[in-house]
XYZ file of N, CA and C in Angstrom:
825
model
N -20.603 10.073 42.556
C -21.412 8.759 42.386
C -21.326 7.814 43.391
N -22.328 7.179 43.651
C -22.485 5.803 44.320
C -22.141 4.670 43.768
N -20.996 3.889 44.016
C -20.675 3.025 43.351
C -21.062 1.601 43.788
N -21.792 1.441 44.732
C -22.046 0.143 45.255
C -23.668 -0.109 45.515
N -24.335 -0.618 44.421
C -25.765 -0.833 44.366
C -26.171 -1.656 45.587
N -25.159 -2.745 46.216
C -25.626 -3.471 47.301
C -26.078 -2.437 48.551
N -25.945 -1.109 48.679
C -25.997 -0.153 49.585
C -27.629 -0.147 49.926
N -28.434 -0.513 48.777
C -29.404 -0.580 48.919
C -30.320 -1.951 49.529
N -31.284 -1.826 50.363
C -31.603 -2.715 51.321
C -32.451 -3.762 50.235
N -32.737 -3.463 49.291
C -33.584 -4.210 48.475
C -32.712 -5.224 47.581
N -31.343 -4.976 47.577
C -30.693 -6.145 46.901
C -29.681 -7.015 47.476
N -29.494 -7.118 48.592
C -28.883 -8.133 49.088
C -29.362 -9.523 49.019
N -28.866 -10.654 49.098
C -29.669 -11.870 49.242
C -30.539 -12.044 47.933
N -29.636 -12.101 46.713
C -30.639 -12.596 45.581
C -31.343 -13.806 45.380
N -30.523 -14.549 46.274
C -31.168 -15.968 46.393
C -32.421 -16.268 47.077
N -33.005 -15.258 47.866
C -33.962 -15.081 48.876
C -35.241 -15.633 48.042
N -35.487 -15.431 46.749
C -36.809 -15.804 45.902
C -36.683 -17.232 46.041
N -35.664 -18.253 45.962
C -35.874 -19.460 46.204
C -36.642 -19.929 47.157
N -36.566 -19.265 48.506
C -37.443 -19.679 49.833
C -38.692 -19.367 49.448
N -39.365 -18.304 48.751
C -40.562 -18.400 48.316
C -41.153 -19.182 47.534
N -40.194 -19.387 46.390
C -40.458 -20.797 45.426
C -40.860 -22.192 46.172
N -39.822 -22.262 47.034
C -40.016 -23.681 47.786
C -41.081 -23.715 48.622
N -41.546 -22.801 49.058
C -42.914 -22.613 50.053
C -43.945 -22.730 49.272
N -44.060 -22.851 47.938
C -45.215 -22.758 47.236
C -44.862 -24.465 46.529
N -44.014 -25.078 46.939
C -43.678 -26.305 46.522
C -42.825 -26.509 45.421
N -42.067 -25.605 44.965
C -41.297 -26.010 43.897
C -39.859 -26.087 44.464
N -39.088 -27.106 44.200
C -37.792 -27.401 44.656
C -36.841 -26.666 43.786
N -35.459 -26.794 43.836
C -34.554 -26.033 43.076
C -34.442 -26.573 41.724
N -34.903 -27.634 41.546
C -35.073 -28.627 40.019
C -36.210 -28.545 39.412
N -37.247 -27.987 40.044
C -38.272 -28.040 39.379
C -38.582 -26.969 38.192
N -39.389 -27.395 37.280
C -40.034 -26.632 36.323
C -40.960 -25.600 36.831
N -40.979 -24.255 36.558
C -41.606 -23.200 36.926
C -42.762 -22.593 36.067
N -44.180 -22.510 36.245
C -45.098 -21.829 35.773
C -44.653 -20.279 36.060
N -44.646 -19.634 34.714
C -44.342 -18.093 34.711
C -45.269 -17.283 35.787
N -46.349 -17.879 35.514
C -47.655 -17.019 36.596
C -46.942 -17.115 38.244
N -46.567 -18.124 38.502
C -46.011 -18.250 39.896
C -44.775 -17.467 39.925
N -43.885 -17.772 39.451
C -42.483 -16.698 39.482
C -43.154 -15.204 39.536
N -44.079 -14.976 38.829
C -44.328 -13.668 38.434
C -44.804 -13.027 39.861
N -45.314 -13.746 40.874
C -45.726 -13.281 42.050
C -44.697 -12.851 43.029
N -43.393 -13.262 42.585
C -42.213 -12.894 43.492
C -41.004 -12.213 42.825
N -41.034 -12.176 41.322
C -39.919 -11.756 40.852
C -39.943 -10.164 40.203
N -41.040 -9.528 40.599
C -41.371 -8.162 40.266
C -40.562 -7.197 41.121
N -39.955 -6.534 40.873
C -38.947 -5.649 41.953
C -39.658 -3.841 41.524
N -40.661 -3.680 40.971
C -41.138 -2.589 40.753
C -42.484 -2.460 41.431
N -43.235 -1.405 41.012
C -44.613 -1.163 41.414
C -45.745 -1.666 40.566
N -46.798 -2.405 41.223
C -48.032 -3.112 40.370
C -47.552 -3.992 39.568
N -46.570 -4.851 39.945
C -46.422 -6.020 39.252
C -46.669 -6.186 37.901
N -47.230 -7.173 37.238
C -47.162 -7.187 35.933
C -48.351 -6.311 35.321
N -48.992 -5.671 36.011
C -49.881 -4.380 35.505
C -49.044 -3.488 34.904
N -48.038 -3.193 35.347
C -46.912 -2.111 34.855
C -46.314 -2.938 33.448
N -46.309 -4.174 33.335
C -45.792 -4.636 32.058
C -46.720 -4.795 31.158
N -48.039 -4.697 31.439
C -49.142 -4.806 30.402
C -49.030 -3.301 29.986
N -48.784 -2.204 30.753
C -48.859 -0.923 30.179
C -47.850 -0.676 29.103
N -46.763 -1.293 29.333
C -45.563 -1.544 28.422
C -46.203 -2.052 27.012
N -46.537 -3.235 27.082
C -47.013 -3.975 25.988
C -47.873 -3.208 25.051
N -48.768 -2.585 25.527
C -49.832 -1.677 25.144
C -49.307 -0.242 24.363
N -48.396 0.382 25.209
C -47.779 1.402 24.657
C -46.722 1.110 23.623
N -46.207 0.013 23.599
C -44.874 -0.373 22.508
C -45.921 -1.134 21.398
N -46.804 -1.563 21.600
C -47.608 -2.464 20.589
C -46.839 -3.557 20.407
N -46.200 -4.302 21.180
C -45.643 -5.327 20.954
C -46.277 -6.613 20.303
N -45.343 -7.103 19.581
C -46.067 -8.247 18.674
C -45.011 -9.316 18.603
N -45.316 -10.331 18.138
C -44.498 -11.638 18.357
C -43.389 -11.567 17.413
N -42.176 -11.959 17.700
C -40.964 -11.520 17.070
C -40.173 -10.268 17.002
N -40.719 -9.643 17.813
C -39.824 -8.255 17.929
C -38.757 -8.463 18.759
N -37.919 -7.476 18.649
C -36.741 -7.549 19.660
C -36.706 -6.295 20.641
N -36.676 -6.757 21.943
C -37.030 -5.529 23.007
C -35.478 -5.760 23.875
N -35.163 -4.553 24.474
C -34.090 -4.343 25.039
C -34.460 -3.760 26.806
N -34.238 -4.672 27.460
C -34.510 -4.147 28.936
C -33.209 -3.559 29.741
N -33.307 -2.542 30.487
C -32.160 -1.982 31.092
C -32.600 -1.943 32.531
N -31.713 -3.012 33.256
C -31.953 -3.128 34.900
C -33.084 -4.221 34.706
N -32.743 -5.281 34.491
C -33.420 -6.531 34.678
C -33.798 -7.395 35.779
N -32.795 -7.019 37.162
C -33.009 -7.616 38.098
C -33.117 -9.274 37.864
N -34.207 -9.940 38.686
C -34.405 -11.383 38.715
C -35.054 -11.546 37.348
N -35.364 -10.838 36.485
C -35.639 -11.387 34.907
C -37.149 -11.310 34.884
N -37.846 -10.837 35.981
C -39.281 -10.957 36.010
C -40.017 -10.447 34.713
N -39.410 -9.321 34.457
C -40.317 -8.472 33.485
C -39.957 -9.195 32.044
N -38.718 -9.549 31.753
C -38.310 -9.894 30.741
C -39.041 -11.177 30.335
N -39.305 -12.271 31.452
C -39.661 -13.393 31.282
C -41.414 -13.227 30.938
N -41.885 -12.215 31.920
C -43.385 -12.085 31.295
C -43.485 -11.291 30.057
N -42.681 -10.678 29.470
C -42.844 -9.916 28.059
C -42.720 -10.865 27.009
N -41.644 -11.801 27.406
C -41.143 -12.904 26.346
C -42.677 -13.775 26.369
N -43.206 -14.136 27.194
C -44.125 -15.132 27.188
C -45.433 -14.826 26.647
N -45.865 -13.319 27.374
C -47.029 -12.718 26.881
C -47.196 -12.405 25.452
N -46.046 -11.884 24.922
C -46.094 -11.141 23.758
C -45.250 -11.842 22.710
N -44.375 -12.957 23.150
C -43.585 -13.692 22.401
C -42.549 -13.032 21.849
N -42.010 -12.109 22.438
C -41.015 -11.289 21.774
C -39.654 -12.016 22.649
N -38.300 -11.258 21.805
C -37.021 -11.678 22.096
C -36.587 -10.464 23.178
N -36.410 -10.877 24.015
C -35.884 -9.735 25.064
C -34.297 -10.245 25.453
N -33.528 -8.767 25.300
C -32.251 -8.901 25.715
C -32.209 -7.977 27.026
N -32.017 -8.759 28.266
C -32.269 -8.342 29.747
C -30.630 -8.211 30.165
N -30.767 -6.757 30.452
C -29.238 -6.291 31.070
C -29.376 -6.241 32.364
N -28.456 -6.758 33.134
C -28.598 -6.781 34.695
C -27.049 -6.431 35.125
N -26.586 -5.622 35.971
C -25.406 -5.304 36.601
C -24.957 -5.907 37.649
N -25.954 -6.692 38.689
C -25.607 -7.295 39.571
C -25.187 -8.895 39.132
N -24.075 -9.381 39.419
C -23.838 -10.878 38.842
C -24.922 -11.741 39.619
N -24.998 -11.774 40.951
C -25.927 -12.381 41.481
C -27.431 -12.672 41.235
N -27.818 -11.470 40.954
C -29.166 -11.217 40.438
C -29.261 -11.868 38.891
N -28.251 -11.609 38.162
C -28.095 -12.191 36.785
C -28.084 -13.551 36.974
N -27.537 -14.399 37.937
C -27.326 -15.683 38.020
C -28.493 -16.374 38.286
N -29.114 -15.836 39.252
C -30.610 -16.232 39.581
C -31.677 -16.055 38.366
N -31.549 -15.064 37.652
C -32.562 -14.779 36.644
C -32.173 -15.714 35.478
N -30.898 -16.105 35.349
C -30.682 -17.274 34.161
C -31.527 -18.561 34.453
N -31.271 -19.030 35.961
C -31.833 -20.088 36.293
C -33.265 -20.125 36.317
N -33.859 -19.232 36.583
C -35.370 -19.070 36.537
C -35.910 -19.136 35.212
N -35.122 -18.350 34.420
C -35.472 -18.471 32.995
C -35.518 -19.899 32.188
N -34.410 -20.493 32.653
C -34.028 -21.858 32.180
C -35.505 -22.830 32.785
N -35.945 -22.320 33.891
C -36.825 -23.361 34.515
C -38.409 -23.052 33.983
N -38.366 -21.817 33.689
C -39.540 -21.146 33.023
C -40.001 -21.505 31.673
N -38.983 -21.421 31.090
C -39.142 -21.601 29.349
C -40.229 -20.856 28.825
N -40.208 -19.498 28.623
C -40.905 -18.635 28.027
C -41.285 -19.021 26.756
N -42.768 -18.480 26.120
C -42.872 -19.050 24.868
C -41.972 -17.933 23.575
N -41.759 -16.742 24.129
C -40.448 -16.068 23.655
C -39.046 -16.371 24.157
N -38.188 -15.571 23.809
C -36.745 -15.807 24.113
C -36.361 -14.702 25.247
N -35.501 -15.099 25.944
C -35.009 -14.224 26.854
C -33.344 -14.347 26.943
N -32.581 -13.502 26.394
C -31.018 -13.293 26.757
C -30.542 -12.511 27.759
N -30.169 -13.123 28.815
C -29.458 -12.516 29.932
C -28.342 -12.029 29.651
N -27.813 -10.892 30.195
C -26.518 -10.227 29.939
C -26.288 -9.677 31.114
N -25.103 -9.915 31.802
C -24.541 -9.516 33.039
C -23.457 -8.499 32.474
N -23.779 -7.044 32.686
C -22.987 -6.135 32.408
C -23.361 -4.495 32.774
N -22.251 -3.729 32.940
C -22.600 -2.413 33.060
C -23.018 -1.772 31.814
N -24.246 -1.223 31.922
C -24.714 -0.942 30.745
C -24.046 0.205 30.153
N -23.311 1.159 30.378
C -22.747 2.249 30.014
C -21.538 1.467 29.332
N -20.936 0.540 29.600
C -19.795 -0.232 28.907
C -20.227 -1.347 27.624
N -21.654 -1.574 27.544
C -22.097 -2.495 26.915
C -22.197 -2.121 25.271
N -21.422 -3.035 24.529
C -21.769 -2.684 22.991
C -23.498 -3.025 22.539
N -23.861 -2.290 21.934
C -24.865 -2.595 21.411
C -25.413 -2.600 19.886
N -25.931 -3.088 19.302
C -25.789 -3.264 17.857
C -26.916 -1.961 17.510
N -26.378 -1.116 16.530
C -27.282 0.306 16.181
C -28.433 -0.298 15.325
N -29.422 0.318 15.960
C -30.960 0.017 15.415
C -31.425 -1.453 15.452
N -30.710 -1.899 16.675
C -30.857 -3.696 16.850
C -32.257 -3.905 17.433
N -32.805 -3.020 18.045
C -33.972 -3.382 18.758
C -35.303 -2.456 18.442
N -36.554 -3.295 18.593
C -37.788 -2.350 18.085
C -38.200 -1.968 19.481
N -37.894 -2.138 20.749
C -38.344 -1.245 21.861
C -37.215 -1.347 22.836
N -37.439 -0.501 23.713
C -36.524 -0.780 24.973
C -37.358 -0.143 26.215
N -37.150 -1.092 27.183
C -37.939 -0.813 28.673
C -37.301 -0.814 29.976
N -37.922 -0.140 30.853
C -37.027 -0.455 32.199
C -37.861 0.114 33.215
N -37.815 -0.516 34.320
C -38.537 -0.289 35.521
C -37.660 -0.076 36.830
N -37.809 1.089 37.013
C -36.988 1.649 38.571
C -35.704 1.247 38.686
N -35.194 1.841 37.191
C -33.282 1.272 37.244
C -32.861 2.487 36.577
N -33.362 3.271 35.840
C -32.692 4.287 35.229
C -32.004 5.298 36.223
N -32.584 5.706 37.332
C -32.160 6.621 37.965
C -30.657 6.369 38.675
N -30.345 5.011 38.906
C -29.388 4.245 39.492
C -28.412 4.505 38.432
N -28.481 4.739 37.229
C -27.198 4.729 36.098
C -26.430 6.180 36.171
N -25.399 6.307 36.313
C -24.812 7.510 36.016
C -24.652 7.887 34.586
N -24.239 9.129 34.119
C -24.142 9.724 33.075
C -25.345 9.625 32.283
N -26.454 10.205 32.639
C -27.853 10.329 32.057
C -27.900 10.565 30.642
N -26.982 11.535 30.173
C -26.867 11.792 28.410
C -26.280 10.591 27.901
N -25.347 9.934 28.422
C -24.651 8.997 27.935
C -25.587 7.647 27.631
N -26.267 7.431 28.567
C -27.145 6.139 28.698
C -28.352 6.423 27.785
N -28.819 7.613 27.897
C -30.221 7.856 26.896
C -29.848 7.539 25.349
N -28.423 8.167 25.242
C -28.080 8.215 23.856
C -27.796 6.636 23.220
N -27.290 5.906 24.158
C -26.967 4.600 23.916
C -28.315 3.853 23.501
N -29.520 4.240 24.178
C -30.718 3.493 24.184
C -31.269 4.106 22.640
N -31.021 5.259 22.608
C -31.842 5.681 21.405
C -31.040 5.251 20.003
N -29.798 5.253 20.085
C -29.178 4.676 18.974
C -29.415 3.147 18.505
N -29.685 2.559 19.994
C -29.979 0.772 19.931
C -31.149 1.010 19.311
N -32.090 1.444 19.262
C -33.537 1.528 18.717
C -33.662 1.762 17.381
N -34.698 1.086 16.661
C -34.707 1.232 15.130
C -35.367 2.906 15.128
N -35.341 3.205 13.981
C -36.300 4.709 13.869
C -37.596 4.360 13.988
N -38.310 5.374 14.956
C -39.794 5.230 15.340
C -39.821 3.875 16.557
N -38.917 3.655 16.959
C -38.750 2.626 18.086
C -39.238 3.319 19.370
N -39.934 2.559 20.292
C -40.475 2.818 21.473
C -39.702 2.684 22.739
N -39.274 3.848 23.740
C -38.710 3.696 25.017
C -39.685 3.770 25.833
N -40.361 2.432 26.707
C -41.379 2.697 27.748
C -40.162 2.403 29.014
N -40.439 3.403 29.959
C -39.982 3.014 31.394
C -40.926 3.902 32.423
N -40.477 2.930 33.827
C -41.021 3.929 34.740
C -39.734 4.273 35.707
N -39.874 5.619 36.215
C -38.551 5.897 36.863
C -39.015 6.757 37.991
N -37.879 7.142 38.593
C -37.944 8.122 39.848
C -37.470 9.552 39.306
N -37.910 10.686 39.560
C -37.419 11.954 39.438
C -37.303 12.824 40.802
N -36.734 13.632 40.667
C -36.441 14.584 42.080
C -37.108 15.695 42.083
N -37.834 15.617 43.554
C -38.620 16.739 43.591
C -37.995 17.732 44.317
N -37.186 17.376 45.326
C -36.441 18.203 45.920
C -35.367 17.434 46.962
N -34.237 18.174 47.117
C -32.948 17.453 47.812
C -33.349 17.278 49.278
N -32.872 16.405 49.854
C -32.974 15.843 51.116
C -32.024 16.788 52.071
N -32.667 17.070 53.284
C -31.736 18.011 54.289
C -30.455 17.238 54.258
N -29.506 18.340 54.859
C -28.069 17.618 54.824
C -28.018 16.505 55.963
N -28.624 16.731 56.938
C -28.635 15.532 57.935
C -29.006 14.055 57.250
N -29.907 14.243 56.165
C -30.357 12.895 55.542
C -29.783 12.448 54.186
N -28.987 13.501 53.828
C -28.304 13.249 52.460
C -27.499 11.933 52.349
N -26.704 11.551 53.356
C -25.916 10.171 53.131
C -26.885 9.098 53.445
N -27.860 9.150 54.127
C -28.915 8.051 54.265
C -29.685 8.047 52.670
N -30.033 9.065 52.162
C -30.777 9.009 50.972
C -29.620 8.219 49.780
N -28.835 8.663 50.040
C -27.614 8.265 48.929
C -27.505 6.591 49.201
N -27.693 6.217 50.316
C -27.128 4.863 50.581
C -28.431 3.940 50.020
N -29.497 4.479 50.832
C -30.777 3.550 50.233
C -31.615 3.659 49.169
N -31.281 4.880 48.232
C -31.865 5.007 47.057
C -31.005 4.654 45.789
N -29.541 5.231 46.141
C -28.404 4.855 45.174
C -28.855 5.666 44.089
N -29.022 6.959 44.264
C -29.496 7.873 43.127
C -28.293 8.434 42.260
N -28.064 7.963 40.994
C -26.570 8.411 40.477
C -27.195 9.332 39.193
N -28.559 9.330 38.838
C -28.793 10.445 37.682
C -30.269 10.707 38.274
N -30.793 11.107 39.511
C -31.956 11.743 39.539
C -32.016 12.926 39.214
N -33.080 13.323 38.359
C -33.200 14.989 38.004
C -34.448 15.302 38.259
N -34.766 16.486 37.943
C -36.290 16.928 38.273
C -36.969 16.668 36.890
N -38.497 17.173 37.116
C -39.272 16.834 35.552
C -38.591 17.545 34.413
N -38.503 18.878 34.723
C -37.780 19.786 33.436
C -36.791 18.862 32.763
N -35.542 18.765 33.635
C -34.357 17.984 32.956
C -34.824 16.722 32.635
N -35.601 16.151 33.009
C -35.820 14.632 32.842
C -36.505 14.653 31.269
N -37.417 15.767 30.953
C -37.759 15.885 29.426
C -37.055 16.179 28.484
N -36.187 17.251 29.170
C -35.250 18.050 27.995
C -34.179 17.000 27.695
N -33.730 16.188 28.765
C -32.499 14.989 28.349
C -33.170 14.230 27.515
N -34.280 13.716 27.710
C -34.872 12.738 26.502
C -34.876 13.426 25.280
N -35.383 14.428 25.026
C -35.333 15.205 23.886
C -34.129 15.391 23.198
N -33.188 15.785 24.065
C -31.966 15.858 23.452
C -31.099 14.627 23.024
N -31.629 13.522 23.539
C -30.943 12.003 23.234
C -31.832 11.698 21.894
N -32.606 12.456 21.219
C -33.334 12.044 20.005
C -34.448 11.433 20.040
N -35.187 11.628 21.179
C -36.521 11.119 21.628
C -37.764 12.243 21.471
N -38.735 11.656 20.994
C -39.945 12.494 21.060
C -40.839 11.892 22.100
N -40.871 12.595 23.305
C -41.859 12.135 24.313
C -43.215 12.099 23.813
N -43.929 10.798 23.986
C -45.195 10.661 23.270
C -46.236 10.914 24.556
N -45.692 10.071 25.634
C -46.777 10.381 27.006
C -45.792 10.522 28.122
N -46.136 11.115 29.294
C -45.331 11.440 30.433
C -46.271 11.358 31.623
N -46.783 10.386 32.206
C -47.735 10.574 33.363
C -46.867 10.428 34.560
N -47.482 11.234 35.301
C -46.871 11.424 36.866
C -47.614 10.617 37.684
N -46.635 9.466 38.459
C -47.246 8.228 39.134
C -47.051 8.776 40.588
N -46.795 10.114 41.041
C -46.306 10.266 42.378
C -47.291 9.959 43.298
N -48.588 10.531 43.109
C -49.683 10.209 44.130
C -49.616 8.684 44.261
N -49.924 8.081 42.958
C -50.262 6.610 43.086
C -48.941 5.781 44.032
N -47.826 6.147 43.488
C -46.654 5.349 44.104
C -46.761 5.791 45.600
N -46.924 6.981 45.914
C -46.955 7.343 47.376
C -47.987 6.395 48.055
N -49.260 6.094 47.326
C -49.986 5.243 48.255
C -49.708 4.076 48.210
N -48.868 3.431 47.102
C -48.600 2.179 46.801
C -47.589 1.719 47.763
N -46.429 2.763 48.101
C -45.402 2.279 49.006
C -45.914 2.268 50.375
N -46.780 3.309 50.750
C -47.477 3.262 52.309
C -48.355 2.066 52.354
N -48.897 1.706 51.498
C -49.836 0.590 51.877
C -48.816 -0.793 51.620
N -47.910 -0.896 50.911
C -46.964 -2.108 50.965
C -46.140 -2.438 52.174
N -45.655 -1.081 52.810
C -44.981 -0.979 54.011
C -46.027 -1.635 55.033
N -47.254 -1.335 55.155
C -48.058 -1.857 56.276
C -48.487 -3.173 55.892
N -48.740 -3.687 54.828
C -48.957 -5.222 54.404
C -47.776 -5.948 54.783
N -46.714 -5.452 54.572
C -45.408 -6.242 54.727
C -45.242 -6.269 56.258
N -45.678 -5.399 57.099
C -45.401 -5.452 58.413
C -46.750 -6.277 59.225
N -47.719 -6.066 58.553
C -48.738 -7.229 58.980
C -48.358 -8.583 58.761
N -47.568 -8.895 57.870
C -47.143 -10.166 57.271
C -45.820 -10.787 58.072
N -45.489 -9.860 58.914
C -44.017 -10.100 59.413
C -43.751 -11.568 59.972
N -44.640 -12.175 60.797
C -44.388 -13.456 61.196
C -44.182 -14.503 59.950
N -45.021 -14.432 59.043
C -44.985 -15.210 58.124
C -43.383 -15.337 56.996
N -43.516 -13.787 56.978
C -42.053 -13.413 55.980
C -40.879 -13.711 56.777
N -40.686 -13.610 58.217
C -39.755 -14.148 59.257
C -39.517 -15.766 59.096
N -40.709 -16.484 59.199
C -40.699 -17.920 59.060
C -39.720 -18.512 57.941
N -39.669 -17.612 56.993
C -39.412 -17.986 55.392
C -37.920 -17.622 55.469
N -37.810 -16.295 55.949
C -36.442 -15.375 55.532
C -35.812 -15.176 56.962
N -36.140 -15.432 57.924
C -35.465 -14.776 59.073
C -35.511 -13.421 59.582
N -35.437 -13.322 61.015
C -35.615 -11.823 61.529
C -34.679 -10.910 60.718
N -33.414 -10.977 60.398
C -32.553 -10.263 59.668
C -33.137 -9.914 58.175
N -33.672 -11.134 57.527
C -34.316 -11.082 56.304
C -35.424 -10.044 56.154
N -36.627 -10.079 57.450
C -37.168 -9.346 57.581
C -36.824 -7.586 57.560
N -36.124 -7.468 58.548
C -35.607 -6.160 58.723
C -34.863 -5.229 57.741
N -34.162 -6.243 57.126
C -33.674 -5.847 55.664
C -34.639 -4.917 54.705
N -35.649 -6.066 54.597
C -36.686 -5.516 53.434
C -37.652 -4.432 54.238
N -37.873 -4.400 55.306
C -38.670 -3.505 56.117
C -38.101 -2.306 56.116
N -36.799 -2.160 56.188
C -36.211 -0.926 56.304
C -36.120 -0.063 54.806
N -36.029 -1.065 53.818
C -36.214 -0.797 52.396
C -37.515 0.112 52.204
N -38.501 -0.879 52.669
C -39.850 -0.215 52.254
C -39.998 0.927 53.041
N -39.766 0.918 54.140
C -39.862 2.174 55.193
C -39.316 3.258 54.432
N -38.021 3.229 54.084
C -37.224 4.272 53.479
C -38.063 4.841 52.171
N -38.583 4.043 51.453
C -39.181 4.313 50.098
C -40.340 5.094 50.611
N -41.262 4.637 51.427
C -42.427 5.022 51.548
C -42.259 6.538 52.363
N -41.156 6.722 52.950
C -40.699 7.814 53.421
C -40.596 9.124 52.464
N -39.661 8.622 51.451
C -39.145 9.512 50.367
C -40.274 10.095 49.823
N -41.257 9.157 49.500
C -42.346 9.532 48.670
C -43.242 10.719 49.578
N -43.656 10.143 50.795
C -44.173 10.804 51.771
C -43.826 12.297 52.113
N -42.630 12.482 51.962
C -41.988 13.735 52.421
C -41.510 14.653 51.235
N -42.106 13.986 49.863
C -41.809 14.972 48.779
C -40.455 14.803 48.305
N -39.918 13.965 48.498
C -38.337 13.825 48.153
C -38.198 13.667 46.679
N -39.063 12.351 46.452
C -38.860 11.939 44.908
C -40.443 11.845 44.507
N -40.612 11.670 43.072
C -41.758 11.767 42.418
C -41.556 10.224 41.329
N -42.617 9.939 40.920
C -42.612 8.796 39.852
C -42.933 9.248 38.688
N -42.253 8.544 37.472
C -43.069 8.812 36.131
C -43.008 7.475 35.303
N -44.137 7.426 34.715
C -44.395 6.142 33.307
C -44.370 7.136 32.133
N -43.342 7.002 31.412
C -43.416 7.337 29.861
C -43.180 6.655 28.718
N -43.562 7.051 27.758
C -43.293 6.065 26.338
C -42.701 7.509 25.324
N -41.659 7.033 25.039
C -40.889 8.179 23.954
C -40.651 7.264 22.622
N -40.603 8.105 21.504
C -40.588 7.475 20.420
C -39.016 8.380 19.737
N -38.178 7.389 19.259
C -36.964 7.998 18.491
C -37.388 8.670 17.120
N -36.829 9.866 17.212
C -37.191 10.610 16.038
C -36.684 10.202 15.002
N -37.486 10.156 13.859
C -37.133 9.736 12.316
C -36.218 10.842 11.939
């Protein structure tokens, strides 16, 4: 098991988002429109479009309780709370991202509520049948002990509750020469193939309602993201410095390569807790 998620080039410097917001004219004490923050706080693919897909799949409505696994800067939680007026419990492992998330949520004040929790999800006590829905974006493959965390999510949901997530799955193992690089940059603690992905969901008490392969879409997305980032190098370096640029460029390049070479695929799914 890879034990240090900071090996991923995406995750150093959790405070870098403040520089983007300051460049938009918002100092460290200013109230923030959620729409402005959402331009920078989405760590998955396709921004809030992916969150609207979750809202539709779960049929979220005001007052419902939502569990998010791997919440990062809290961008997904804030958007869902604001757009659907739900109450989100946002669980994040990394203390620095959790701290920034709490600050941004305080400054945004979404229409719903967000409770940020800094914890190892595997060690977290959750109320049985305490949530209407669970969501996650590009975080599940980081968590070890896949059967255990799927069972925790299933138990935490009410009967017929919906679990919506976007995640990576394994297509093939990297070459031996690339294995350590792959481990370091992807942090893949429970990366499984499509067959095991579905069967493990069913074994945890879920009925898979939809399972959409996003591989081609995300292959194109990561390639275009890398090209756009490189084109915008001067502006990014002006805000974040040369090292800041090189750190994110390395991650974007690695991800585009993993998709392009057919090492990983992507999935968007909705699953219902069996009654």
